[in-house]
Amino acid sequence: MLLATGDEFAGYRIQRLLGSDGTGEVYLAQDPRLPRFDALKILPAHLATDISYRQRFEREADLAATLSHPHIVAVHDRGEERGRLWISMDFVDGTDAARLLRESGPIPVPAVLDIVDAVADALDYAHERGLLHRDVKPANILLSTPQHGPRRILLSDFGVARRADEVSGLTSTNSVSYVSPEQLTGQQVDRRSDQYSLALTAYELLCGTKPFDGSNAATVIAQQLNAAPPRIGGVRPDLAAADPVFTRALAKHPDGRFATCGEFAVALRSSLTGTAPAPVVTGAPAAAPMAPPATVPPTFGYAEPAGLAPPYPPFPTSPTVAGYPHPVGSAPPYPAPTPMKRSRSGVVGIAVPAILAVLLAVAITFAVAVPGRSGPAPAAAEPDWEPYVAAAKTVAEAIYTSDYRTVDQDYQRILDITTGPLHDDFKEHADVVIDGTRSLEGVSSATAVGAGLEKLGTDRADVIVAVKVQTGRASWRDPFPDVERLRLTIERVGDEYKASRMQEVR
């Protein structure tokens, strides 16, 4: 339902459409009682018939209306009209961070730090009052047009409740680009989920690109759950000092992250400017850092970008936001990301059927197992390494090859050449992956372009394989890097050689 200028809705007179997305349409509207203009958000019709959603919407909208913070868009009213739930908020005359990125590219560091400080203050303030945001992203960060004083930074969309098991618009890549792993897997969320989303947002504002990106939602979901966060220093070498901050803030498990958004903001500013000490960690202790992977042969390395793009466009920065004080203290070492809880062989368990259907449709592409244990010591008579390398190349090609027209045979091929925990995981998810591949009409093929022996033992070897993947459907154009690298553990089973574990190599 789109409203035209002059239409009335819940007593509000519509002036114009400000924007729309999967969560509804937002209009500039004349307040029915006061001489002012509000932002009127009208939610999709189906939400009004969802009893649990209605109850949560009313509860969270009422709680949001009690928030009074310089960086939170104030909520004025809420209700239902013509079968649609609605909520009215302050109208902020200006732009949002997503539009600014589209128009100008990466935002200068001082401005990003001001934005992160302001949004972190707003989130911590709301968290202390029992309200989570659940949708922190550049489009929800409003930047006022400076008129009488500095530009204001405000976080919008508080009070627009989201179901605990909801990921808005799984078919939209943008919708899942800022969602935490625990949201994607239907687990309970807390303030650290908003901190994760804020870190994703900060990365994009600084680099102009999302940390996890792809041509379809399934690709992004798989990266969110399985892929290590990319180093910001790899995109912008001048920001390499912030690598450990983002590594921690984007940990897969909440316990590995900062306890509050403010702690992340202080650590980020400290890493990039050295003007503020890092915070004392008050949350649950993070897991111990993961051991670094074994050295990969040089032929499988990659080169970091040699330099930066031309100077970043100017952005009128506001003075540093005073906001609310953050805890300060000496900075502890930042731990490596803590992996999500995994099934017996390490593939991430997924609790939400709706996400399983999308994610596992390309699970073959992104199945990532925990690093295999070290193989036994080499025997006195050195085993023949060639069958292990040949088997690894065969397995890698099979895992990345899929055709919705022959998916049953393709998948059976994978089961035939795997063993142990890797075989069990593929077998466990067979029905979902096969059905998902058919529904997405997925087509891909792979060629092993290189392979090297990393470790050789008795009846067991670790092999690094480089695979070039090609896809045959336009909407699947970019789900893979040009060359995918895998570490495969190959075991001798009788007269056959099969893969028991797999790890993505970056």
Short mmCIF file of C-alpha atoms in Angstrom, two decimals:
data_model
loop_
_atom_site.label_atom_id
_atom_site.label_comp_id
_atom_site.label_asym_id
_atom_site.label_seq_id
_atom_site.Cartn_x
_atom_site.Cartn_y
_atom_site.Cartn_z
CA MET A 1 0.00 0.00 0.00
CA LEU A 2 1.66 3.20 -1.19
CA LEU A 3 0.21 6.51 -0.05
CA ALA A 4 0.14 9.68 -2.13
CA THR A 5 0.70 13.29 -1.12
CA GLY A 6 -2.40 14.55 0.69
CA ASP A 7 -3.63 11.11 1.80
CA GLU A 8 -4.51 10.67 5.44
CA PHE A 9 -3.40 7.74 7.56
CA ALA A 10 -4.11 7.42 11.29
CA GLY A 11 -4.77 11.16 11.35
CA TYR A 12 -1.46 12.03 9.71
CA ARG A 13 -1.47 13.91 6.40
CA ILE A 14 1.08 12.43 4.02
CA GLN A 15 3.60 14.83 2.47
CA ARG A 16 5.88 12.44 0.58
CA LEU A 17 7.52 9.01 0.67
CA LEU A 18 10.92 9.13 2.35
CA GLY A 19 11.94 5.54 1.68
CA SER A 20 10.97 1.88 1.89
CA ASP A 21 12.59 -1.48 2.57
CA GLY A 22 11.64 -4.91 3.83
CA THR A 23 10.49 -3.48 7.15
CA GLY A 24 7.97 -1.05 5.66
CA GLU A 25 7.50 2.39 4.13
CA VAL A 26 8.48 5.67 5.77
CA TYR A 27 6.61 8.90 4.98
CA LEU A 28 7.04 12.53 5.88
CA ALA A 29 3.71 13.33 7.50
CA GLN A 30 1.98 16.24 9.24
CA ASP A 31 1.36 15.47 12.90
CA PRO A 32 -2.41 15.30 13.58
CA ARG A 33 -2.24 17.52 16.67
CA LEU A 34 1.01 19.48 16.70
CA PRO A 35 2.46 21.91 14.12
CA ARG A 36 5.33 19.65 13.12
CA PHE A 37 6.31 16.96 10.62
CA ASP A 38 7.04 13.41 11.76
CA ALA A 39 8.51 10.35 10.09
CA LEU A 40 5.65 7.87 9.86
CA LYS A 41 6.68 4.23 9.39
CA ILE A 42 4.01 1.79 8.20
CA LEU A 43 4.87 -1.88 8.63
CA PRO A 44 3.99 -4.72 6.21
CA ALA A 45 0.39 -5.97 6.46
CA HIS A 46 1.21 -9.56 7.42
CA LEU A 47 2.82 -8.46 10.70
CA ALA A 48 -0.48 -7.17 12.06
CA THR A 49 -1.89 -10.73 12.01
CA ASP A 50 1.09 -12.18 13.89
CA ILE A 51 -0.04 -12.14 17.52
CA SER A 52 3.41 -12.65 19.04
CA TYR A 53 4.85 -9.94 16.79
CA ARG A 54 2.07 -7.50 17.69
CA GLN A 55 2.70 -8.01 21.39
CA ARG A 56 6.41 -7.50 20.98
CA PHE A 57 5.92 -4.47 18.73
CA GLU A 58 3.67 -2.81 21.30
CA ARG A 59 6.02 -3.63 24.18
CA GLU A 60 9.19 -2.45 22.42
CA ALA A 61 7.59 0.62 20.85
CA ASP A 62 6.34 1.67 24.27
CA LEU A 63 9.79 1.10 25.76
CA ALA A 64 11.45 2.98 22.90
CA ALA A 65 9.14 5.93 23.56
CA THR A 66 10.73 6.28 26.99
CA LEU A 67 14.25 6.64 25.57
CA SER A 68 15.69 10.13 25.74
CA HIS A 69 19.16 10.29 24.25
CA PRO A 70 20.86 12.83 21.98
CA HIS A 71 21.69 10.12 19.43
CA ILE A 72 18.38 8.23 19.32
CA VAL A 73 15.49 9.24 17.08
CA ALA A 74 12.58 9.86 19.46
CA VAL A 75 9.42 7.74 19.15
CA HIS A 76 6.14 9.67 19.47
CA ASP A 77 3.24 7.30 18.90
CA ARG A 78 2.23 3.92 17.55
CA GLY A 79 -0.95 2.14 16.55
CA GLU A 80 -2.86 0.21 13.89
CA GLU A 81 -4.77 1.56 10.90
CA ARG A 82 -6.36 -0.33 8.00
CA GLY A 83 -4.76 -3.57 9.11
CA ARG A 84 -1.25 -2.03 9.25
CA LEU A 85 0.87 -1.37 12.32
CA TRP A 86 2.54 2.02 12.36
CA ILE A 87 4.96 4.05 14.45
CA SER A 88 5.78 7.76 14.31
CA MET A 89 9.20 9.24 15.06
CA ASP A 90 11.20 12.45 14.80
CA PHE A 91 11.84 13.54 11.23
CA VAL A 92 15.55 14.16 10.68
CA ASP A 93 16.24 16.47 7.76
CA GLY A 94 19.43 15.21 6.17
CA THR A 95 20.80 11.93 4.87
CA ASP A 96 21.82 8.53 6.19
CA ALA A 97 25.18 6.82 6.28
CA ALA A 98 24.24 4.30 3.57
CA ARG A 99 23.31 7.04 1.11
CA LEU A 100 26.45 8.98 1.98
CA LEU A 101 28.52 5.89 1.17
CA ARG A 102 26.78 5.44 -2.17
CA GLU A 103 27.30 9.06 -3.12
CA SER A 104 30.80 9.72 -1.74
CA GLY A 105 32.51 6.41 -1.05
CA PRO A 106 34.46 5.66 2.16
CA ILE A 107 33.95 8.21 4.92
CA PRO A 108 37.03 9.88 6.48
CA VAL A 109 38.29 8.31 9.69
CA PRO A 110 37.47 11.23 12.05
CA ALA A 111 33.85 11.28 10.87
CA VAL A 112 33.51 7.50 11.21
CA LEU A 113 34.88 7.61 14.74
CA ASP A 114 32.33 10.29 15.63
CA ILE A 115 29.54 8.16 14.16
CA VAL A 116 30.68 5.03 16.00
CA ASP A 117 31.00 6.94 19.28
CA ALA A 118 27.51 8.35 18.93
CA VAL A 119 25.83 5.10 17.93
CA ALA A 120 27.69 3.14 20.61
CA ASP A 121 26.47 5.61 23.25
CA ALA A 122 22.93 5.23 21.97
CA LEU A 123 23.06 1.44 21.96
CA ASP A 124 24.59 1.13 25.43
CA TYR A 125 21.96 3.53 26.76
CA ALA A 126 19.18 1.39 25.27
CA HIS A 127 20.77 -1.88 26.41
CA GLU A 128 20.89 -0.64 29.99
CA ARG A 129 17.12 -0.18 29.73
CA GLY A 130 16.46 -3.64 28.35
CA LEU A 131 16.02 -2.76 24.67
CA LEU A 132 18.00 -4.27 21.80
CA HIS A 133 18.06 -2.71 18.35
CA ARG A 134 18.70 -5.85 16.21
CA ASP A 135 19.06 -3.90 12.96
CA VAL A 136 22.13 -1.66 13.26
CA LYS A 137 23.28 -0.74 9.75
CA PRO A 138 24.31 2.38 7.80
CA ALA A 139 20.77 3.01 6.54
CA ASN A 140 19.56 3.38 10.13
CA ILE A 141 22.20 5.97 11.04
CA LEU A 142 20.79 9.40 10.23
CA LEU A 143 22.98 12.46 9.68
CA SER A 144 21.24 15.79 9.90
CA THR A 145 21.92 18.70 7.57
CA PRO A 146 23.96 21.23 9.60
CA GLN A 147 21.96 24.42 10.05
CA HIS A 148 22.32 25.90 13.50
CA GLY A 149 25.20 23.95 14.98
CA PRO A 150 27.08 20.75 14.12
CA ARG A 151 25.66 17.82 12.21
CA ARG A 152 23.61 15.51 14.43
CA ILE A 153 24.12 11.73 14.41
CA LEU A 154 21.05 9.67 15.30
CA LEU A 155 20.19 5.98 15.38
CA SER A 156 16.71 5.25 14.04
CA ASP A 157 14.29 2.31 14.06
CA PHE A 158 14.20 1.64 17.78
CA GLY A 159 10.78 0.26 18.64
CA VAL A 160 10.30 -1.58 15.34
CA ALA A 161 10.27 -5.05 16.86
CA ARG A 162 11.69 -8.06 15.06
CA ARG A 163 10.79 -11.65 15.76
CA ALA A 164 13.52 -13.61 17.54
CA ASP A 165 13.69 -16.06 14.64
CA GLU A 166 13.40 -13.44 11.92
CA VAL A 167 16.03 -12.43 9.40
CA SER A 168 14.32 -9.78 7.31
CA GLY A 169 14.25 -10.70 3.64
CA LEU A 170 16.55 -13.69 3.22
CA THR A 171 16.54 -13.04 -0.50
CA SER A 172 18.14 -9.65 0.04
CA THR A 173 21.92 -9.60 0.32
CA ASN A 174 21.80 -6.23 2.09
CA SER A 175 19.43 -7.52 4.79
CA VAL A 176 21.81 -10.21 6.04
CA SER A 177 25.03 -8.22 5.72
CA TYR A 178 24.73 -6.77 9.24
CA VAL A 179 23.20 -9.70 11.15
CA SER A 180 25.15 -11.56 13.84
CA PRO A 181 25.75 -15.32 13.60
CA GLU A 182 23.53 -15.94 16.61
CA GLN A 183 20.65 -14.10 14.93
CA LEU A 184 21.13 -16.15 11.77
CA THR A 185 21.07 -19.41 13.71
CA GLY A 186 18.05 -18.55 15.85
CA GLN A 187 19.97 -18.38 19.13
CA GLN A 188 19.28 -15.95 21.93
CA VAL A 189 20.76 -12.50 21.32
CA ASP A 190 22.00 -9.84 23.69
CA ARG A 191 23.81 -6.49 23.51
CA ARG A 192 26.84 -8.14 21.92
CA SER A 193 24.77 -8.87 18.82
CA ASP A 194 24.26 -5.12 18.34
CA GLN A 195 28.00 -4.65 18.95
CA TYR A 196 28.74 -7.11 16.13
CA SER A 197 26.43 -5.21 13.77
CA LEU A 198 28.02 -1.90 14.76
CA ALA A 199 31.47 -3.31 13.94
CA LEU A 200 30.26 -4.46 10.51
CA THR A 201 28.86 -0.99 9.95
CA ALA A 202 32.09 0.73 11.04
CA TYR A 203 34.12 -1.48 8.69
CA GLU A 204 31.90 -0.55 5.75
CA LEU A 205 31.98 3.17 6.56
CA LEU A 206 35.78 3.08 6.63
CA CYS A 207 36.33 0.88 3.56
CA GLY A 208 33.29 1.47 1.39
CA THR A 209 32.75 -2.30 1.18
CA LYS A 210 31.02 -4.81 3.44
CA PRO A 211 33.22 -7.30 5.33
CA PHE A 212 30.99 -10.15 4.16
CA ASP A 213 29.51 -9.67 0.72
CA GLY A 214 28.30 -11.63 -2.28
CA SER A 215 25.79 -11.75 -5.09
CA ASN A 216 23.08 -13.53 -3.09
CA ALA A 217 21.91 -13.84 0.50
CA ALA A 218 23.00 -17.47 0.83
CA THR A 219 26.59 -16.53 0.05
CA VAL A 220 26.58 -13.78 2.68
CA ILE A 221 24.98 -16.03 5.32
CA ALA A 222 27.60 -18.70 4.72
CA GLN A 223 30.40 -16.14 5.12
CA GLN A 224 28.83 -14.72 8.29
CA LEU A 225 28.74 -18.18 9.85
CA ASN A 226 31.99 -19.69 8.58
CA ALA A 227 34.47 -17.18 7.20
CA ALA A 228 37.02 -15.35 9.31
CA PRO A 229 36.49 -11.58 9.22
CA PRO A 230 38.70 -9.95 6.59
CA ARG A 231 41.52 -7.76 7.85
CA ILE A 232 40.69 -4.11 7.39
CA GLY A 233 44.40 -3.55 6.82
CA GLY A 234 44.14 -5.69 3.71
CA VAL A 235 41.70 -3.18 2.19
CA ARG A 236 43.17 -0.03 3.73
CA PRO A 237 46.77 -0.56 4.87
CA ASP A 238 46.68 2.76 6.71
CA LEU A 239 44.08 1.26 9.08
CA ALA A 240 45.97 -1.96 9.86
CA ALA A 241 46.27 -0.90 13.51
CA ALA A 242 42.54 -1.61 13.84
CA ASP A 243 42.86 -5.24 12.73
CA PRO A 244 42.86 -6.71 16.26
CA VAL A 245 39.89 -4.52 17.22
CA PHE A 246 37.76 -5.81 14.34
CA THR A 247 38.98 -9.37 14.89
CA ARG A 248 37.55 -9.24 18.37
CA ALA A 249 34.42 -7.25 17.58
CA LEU A 250 33.51 -9.69 14.77
CA ALA A 251 34.13 -12.90 16.73
CA LYS A 252 31.65 -15.60 15.75
CA HIS A 253 30.71 -16.32 19.35
CA PRO A 254 29.43 -13.43 21.51
CA ASP A 255 31.83 -14.32 24.35
CA GLY A 256 34.75 -13.37 22.13
CA ARG A 257 33.50 -9.82 21.51
CA PHE A 258 33.56 -6.59 23.49
CA ALA A 259 31.13 -6.58 26.39
CA THR A 260 29.59 -3.26 25.33
CA CYS A 261 29.39 -1.12 22.22
CA GLY A 262 31.20 1.64 24.09
CA GLU A 263 34.21 -0.60 24.67
CA PHE A 264 34.38 -1.30 20.94
CA ALA A 265 34.14 2.42 20.16
CA VAL A 266 36.93 3.32 22.58
CA ALA A 267 39.18 0.53 21.29
CA LEU A 268 38.59 1.57 17.68
CA ARG A 269 39.39 5.23 18.37
CA SER A 270 42.45 4.27 20.39
CA SER A 271 43.78 2.01 17.63
CA LEU A 272 43.36 4.64 14.91
CA THR A 273 44.30 7.80 16.79
CA GLY A 274 46.00 6.79 20.03
CA THR A 275 43.98 9.48 21.80
CA ALA A 276 42.01 7.27 24.16
CA PRO A 277 43.01 4.25 26.23
CA ALA A 278 41.32 0.95 25.50
CA PRO A 279 38.60 -0.22 27.89
CA VAL A 280 38.74 -2.70 30.71
CA VAL A 281 36.97 -5.87 29.60
CA THR A 282 34.07 -6.51 31.96
CA GLY A 283 32.20 -9.20 30.05
CA ALA A 284 32.73 -12.95 29.95
CA PRO A 285 36.31 -13.93 29.22
CA ALA A 286 37.04 -14.62 25.61
CA ALA A 287 38.23 -18.00 24.45
CA ALA A 288 41.93 -18.51 24.04
CA PRO A 289 43.30 -17.51 20.65
CA MET A 290 43.19 -20.23 18.04
CA ALA A 291 46.51 -21.69 17.03
CA PRO A 292 47.74 -20.37 13.69
CA PRO A 293 47.32 -22.76 10.79
CA ALA A 294 50.28 -24.70 9.51
CA THR A 295 52.39 -22.94 6.94
CA VAL A 296 50.99 -23.13 3.43
CA PRO A 297 53.39 -23.60 0.52
CA PRO A 298 54.24 -20.25 -1.10
CA THR A 299 52.51 -21.23 -4.33
CA PHE A 300 49.21 -20.92 -2.47
CA GLY A 301 49.84 -17.48 -1.02
CA TYR A 302 48.25 -14.24 -2.05
CA ALA A 303 49.35 -10.64 -2.35
CA GLU A 304 47.79 -7.85 -0.33
CA PRO A 305 46.74 -4.71 -2.20
CA ALA A 306 49.77 -2.58 -2.97
CA GLY A 307 48.17 0.76 -2.19
CA LEU A 308 45.06 2.78 -1.63
CA ALA A 309 42.57 4.31 -3.96
CA PRO A 310 42.74 8.06 -4.59
CA PRO A 311 42.14 10.33 -1.59
CA TYR A 312 38.82 9.82 0.13
CA PRO A 313 36.16 12.44 -0.55
CA PRO A 314 35.64 15.18 2.02
CA PHE A 315 32.90 14.88 4.60
CA PRO A 316 31.90 17.69 6.96
CA THR A 317 32.81 16.17 10.31
CA SER A 318 31.14 17.15 13.52
CA PRO A 319 33.07 17.74 16.73
CA THR A 320 33.83 14.62 18.70
CA VAL A 321 30.69 13.48 20.46
CA ALA A 322 30.94 13.77 24.21
CA GLY A 323 28.08 11.36 24.85
CA TYR A 324 28.28 9.11 27.86
CA PRO A 325 31.56 8.10 29.49
CA HIS A 326 33.15 4.79 28.58
CA PRO A 327 35.14 2.65 31.03
CA VAL A 328 38.84 3.13 30.47
CA GLY A 329 41.95 1.23 31.38
CA SER A 330 44.83 -0.70 29.93
CA ALA A 331 44.22 -2.68 26.79
CA PRO A 332 44.42 -6.48 26.99
CA PRO A 333 45.54 -8.48 23.98
CA TYR A 334 42.68 -8.96 21.55
CA PRO A 335 41.82 -12.65 21.15
CA ALA A 336 41.26 -14.37 17.85
CA PRO A 337 37.60 -14.90 16.94
CA THR A 338 35.86 -17.63 18.89
CA PRO A 339 34.19 -20.14 16.57
CA MET A 340 30.47 -20.81 16.75
CA LYS A 341 29.37 -24.04 18.40
CA ARG A 342 29.78 -26.78 15.84
CA SER A 343 28.48 -30.23 15.16
CA ARG A 344 30.70 -33.22 15.73
CA SER A 345 32.96 -32.49 12.74
CA GLY A 346 32.76 -28.74 12.89
CA VAL A 347 30.16 -27.63 10.34
CA VAL A 348 28.09 -24.87 11.94
CA GLY A 349 24.77 -26.16 13.26
CA ILE A 350 21.78 -24.12 12.08
CA ALA A 351 18.62 -23.94 14.14
CA VAL A 352 16.26 -22.07 11.85
CA PRO A 353 14.70 -24.09 9.03
CA ALA A 354 14.19 -20.99 6.89
CA ILE A 355 17.90 -20.31 6.94
CA LEU A 356 18.81 -23.96 6.44
CA ALA A 357 16.89 -23.95 3.20
CA VAL A 358 18.85 -20.99 1.88
CA LEU A 359 22.27 -21.53 3.43
CA LEU A 360 22.57 -25.26 2.94
CA ALA A 361 21.60 -24.90 -0.68
CA VAL A 362 25.18 -23.76 -1.11
CA ALA A 363 26.60 -25.60 1.89
CA ILE A 364 28.79 -27.64 -0.42
CA THR A 365 30.50 -24.41 -1.36
CA PHE A 366 31.13 -23.19 2.16
CA ALA A 367 31.36 -26.36 4.30
CA VAL A 368 34.22 -25.59 6.67
CA ALA A 369 35.43 -28.10 9.24
CA VAL A 370 37.68 -27.46 12.21
CA PRO A 371 41.39 -28.04 11.59
CA GLY A 372 42.26 -31.72 11.61
CA ARG A 373 44.46 -33.10 14.33
CA SER A 374 48.08 -33.69 13.49
CA GLY A 375 48.78 -36.89 11.68
CA PRO A 376 50.96 -39.63 13.15
CA ALA A 377 54.69 -39.48 12.79
CA PRO A 378 56.00 -40.63 9.42
CA ALA A 379 56.98 -44.26 9.22
CA ALA A 380 60.52 -45.32 8.55
CA ALA A 381 59.56 -46.21 4.99
CA GLU A 382 58.14 -43.00 3.52
CA PRO A 383 54.57 -43.59 2.25
CA ASP A 384 53.69 -42.82 -1.34
CA TRP A 385 52.27 -39.27 -1.38
CA GLU A 386 50.82 -39.22 -4.89
CA PRO A 387 47.53 -41.06 -4.17
CA TYR A 388 46.75 -38.60 -1.35
CA VAL A 389 47.27 -35.56 -3.56
CA ALA A 390 45.26 -37.08 -6.40
CA ALA A 391 42.40 -37.91 -4.02
CA ALA A 392 42.42 -34.40 -2.57
CA LYS A 393 42.07 -32.87 -6.03
CA THR A 394 39.20 -35.23 -6.84
CA VAL A 395 37.38 -34.42 -3.60
CA ALA A 396 37.85 -30.66 -3.97
CA GLU A 397 36.47 -30.69 -7.51
CA ALA A 398 33.49 -32.81 -6.45
CA ILE A 399 32.61 -30.58 -3.51
CA TYR A 400 32.52 -27.48 -5.70
CA THR A 401 30.66 -29.15 -8.58
CA SER A 402 26.88 -29.14 -8.52
CA ASP A 403 24.07 -29.16 -11.07
CA TYR A 404 20.44 -29.00 -10.00
CA ARG A 405 19.58 -31.40 -12.85
CA THR A 406 21.99 -34.10 -11.61
CA VAL A 407 22.28 -33.12 -7.96
CA ASP A 408 21.41 -36.61 -6.64
CA GLN A 409 24.32 -38.20 -8.49
CA ASP A 410 26.63 -35.27 -7.69
CA TYR A 411 25.88 -35.51 -3.99
CA GLN A 412 26.25 -39.28 -3.91
CA ARG A 413 29.67 -38.82 -5.48
CA ILE A 414 30.67 -36.63 -2.52
CA LEU A 415 29.42 -39.24 -0.04
CA ASP A 416 31.39 -41.95 -1.85
CA ILE A 417 34.73 -40.12 -1.58
CA THR A 418 34.42 -38.81 2.00
CA THR A 419 34.66 -40.59 5.32
CA GLY A 420 34.46 -39.91 9.03
CA PRO A 421 33.05 -36.60 10.31
CA LEU A 422 33.06 -34.88 6.91
CA HIS A 423 31.02 -37.72 5.41
CA ASP A 424 28.63 -37.64 8.38
CA ASP A 425 27.99 -33.92 7.97
CA PHE A 426 27.27 -34.20 4.26
CA LYS A 427 25.00 -37.17 4.88
CA GLU A 428 23.13 -35.40 7.69
CA HIS A 429 22.28 -32.43 5.48
CA ALA A 430 21.75 -34.32 2.23
CA ASP A 431 18.01 -33.76 1.84
CA VAL A 432 18.16 -30.05 2.60
CA VAL A 433 21.13 -29.41 0.31
CA ILE A 434 19.69 -31.40 -2.57
CA ASP A 435 16.27 -29.75 -2.30
CA GLY A 436 17.86 -26.31 -1.94
CA THR A 437 20.11 -26.80 -4.96
CA ARG A 438 17.09 -27.73 -7.05
CA SER A 439 15.05 -24.77 -5.84
CA LEU A 440 17.89 -22.32 -6.57
CA GLU A 441 18.70 -24.02 -9.89
CA GLY A 442 22.34 -23.97 -8.87
CA VAL A 443 25.04 -24.89 -11.37
CA SER A 444 28.78 -24.84 -10.68
CA SER A 445 31.90 -26.64 -11.86
CA ALA A 446 35.42 -26.76 -10.51
CA THR A 447 38.94 -27.54 -11.67
CA ALA A 448 41.87 -28.21 -9.36
CA VAL A 449 44.59 -25.86 -10.58
CA GLY A 450 47.19 -26.78 -7.99
CA ALA A 451 47.85 -29.13 -5.09
CA GLY A 452 50.66 -29.59 -2.60
CA LEU A 453 51.41 -32.01 0.22
CA GLU A 454 51.50 -30.30 3.61
CA LYS A 455 51.86 -33.25 5.99
CA LEU A 456 52.30 -36.98 5.39
CA GLY A 457 51.84 -39.78 7.87
CA THR A 458 50.91 -43.43 7.87
CA ASP A 459 47.58 -43.84 6.08
CA ARG A 460 46.88 -40.11 6.43
CA ALA A 461 47.94 -36.82 4.80
CA ASP A 462 47.03 -33.14 4.79
CA VAL A 463 46.91 -31.63 1.31
CA ILE A 464 46.40 -28.03 0.18
CA VAL A 465 44.32 -27.76 -3.00
CA ALA A 466 43.61 -24.67 -5.11
CA VAL A 467 40.32 -24.93 -7.00
CA LYS A 468 39.03 -22.60 -9.70
CA VAL A 469 35.24 -22.46 -9.56
CA GLN A 470 32.88 -21.42 -12.33
CA THR A 471 29.15 -20.93 -12.05
CA GLY A 472 26.52 -21.20 -14.72
CA ARG A 473 23.78 -18.94 -13.45
CA ALA A 474 23.77 -15.15 -13.56
CA SER A 475 22.49 -14.75 -9.99
CA TRP A 476 25.34 -16.97 -8.78
CA ARG A 477 27.97 -14.99 -10.65
CA ASP A 478 30.21 -14.07 -7.72
CA PRO A 479 29.68 -16.46 -4.81
CA PHE A 480 33.28 -17.67 -4.96
CA PRO A 481 36.73 -16.12 -5.06
CA ASP A 482 38.60 -16.66 -8.34
CA VAL A 483 40.49 -19.51 -6.70
CA GLU A 484 39.29 -21.30 -3.56
CA ARG A 485 41.90 -22.94 -1.30
CA LEU A 486 41.19 -25.93 0.89
CA ARG A 487 43.16 -27.99 3.38
CA LEU A 488 41.89 -31.57 3.07
CA THR A 489 42.75 -34.46 5.37
CA ILE A 490 42.91 -37.59 3.21
CA GLU A 491 42.83 -41.02 4.86
CA ARG A 492 43.54 -44.39 3.36
CA VAL A 493 40.50 -46.64 3.81
CA GLY A 494 41.39 -50.09 2.52
CA ASP A 495 42.42 -49.55 -1.08
CA GLU A 496 40.66 -46.16 -1.34
CA TYR A 497 41.64 -42.63 -0.37
CA LYS A 498 38.88 -40.46 1.14
CA ALA A 499 38.57 -37.03 2.78
CA SER A 500 37.71 -36.94 6.48
CA ARG A 501 38.14 -33.23 7.24
CA MET A 502 38.18 -29.95 5.37
CA GLN A 503 39.26 -26.42 6.21
CA GLU A 504 39.08 -23.27 4.12
CA VAL A 505 42.49 -21.63 3.72
CA ARG A 506 42.63 -17.83 3.51
#
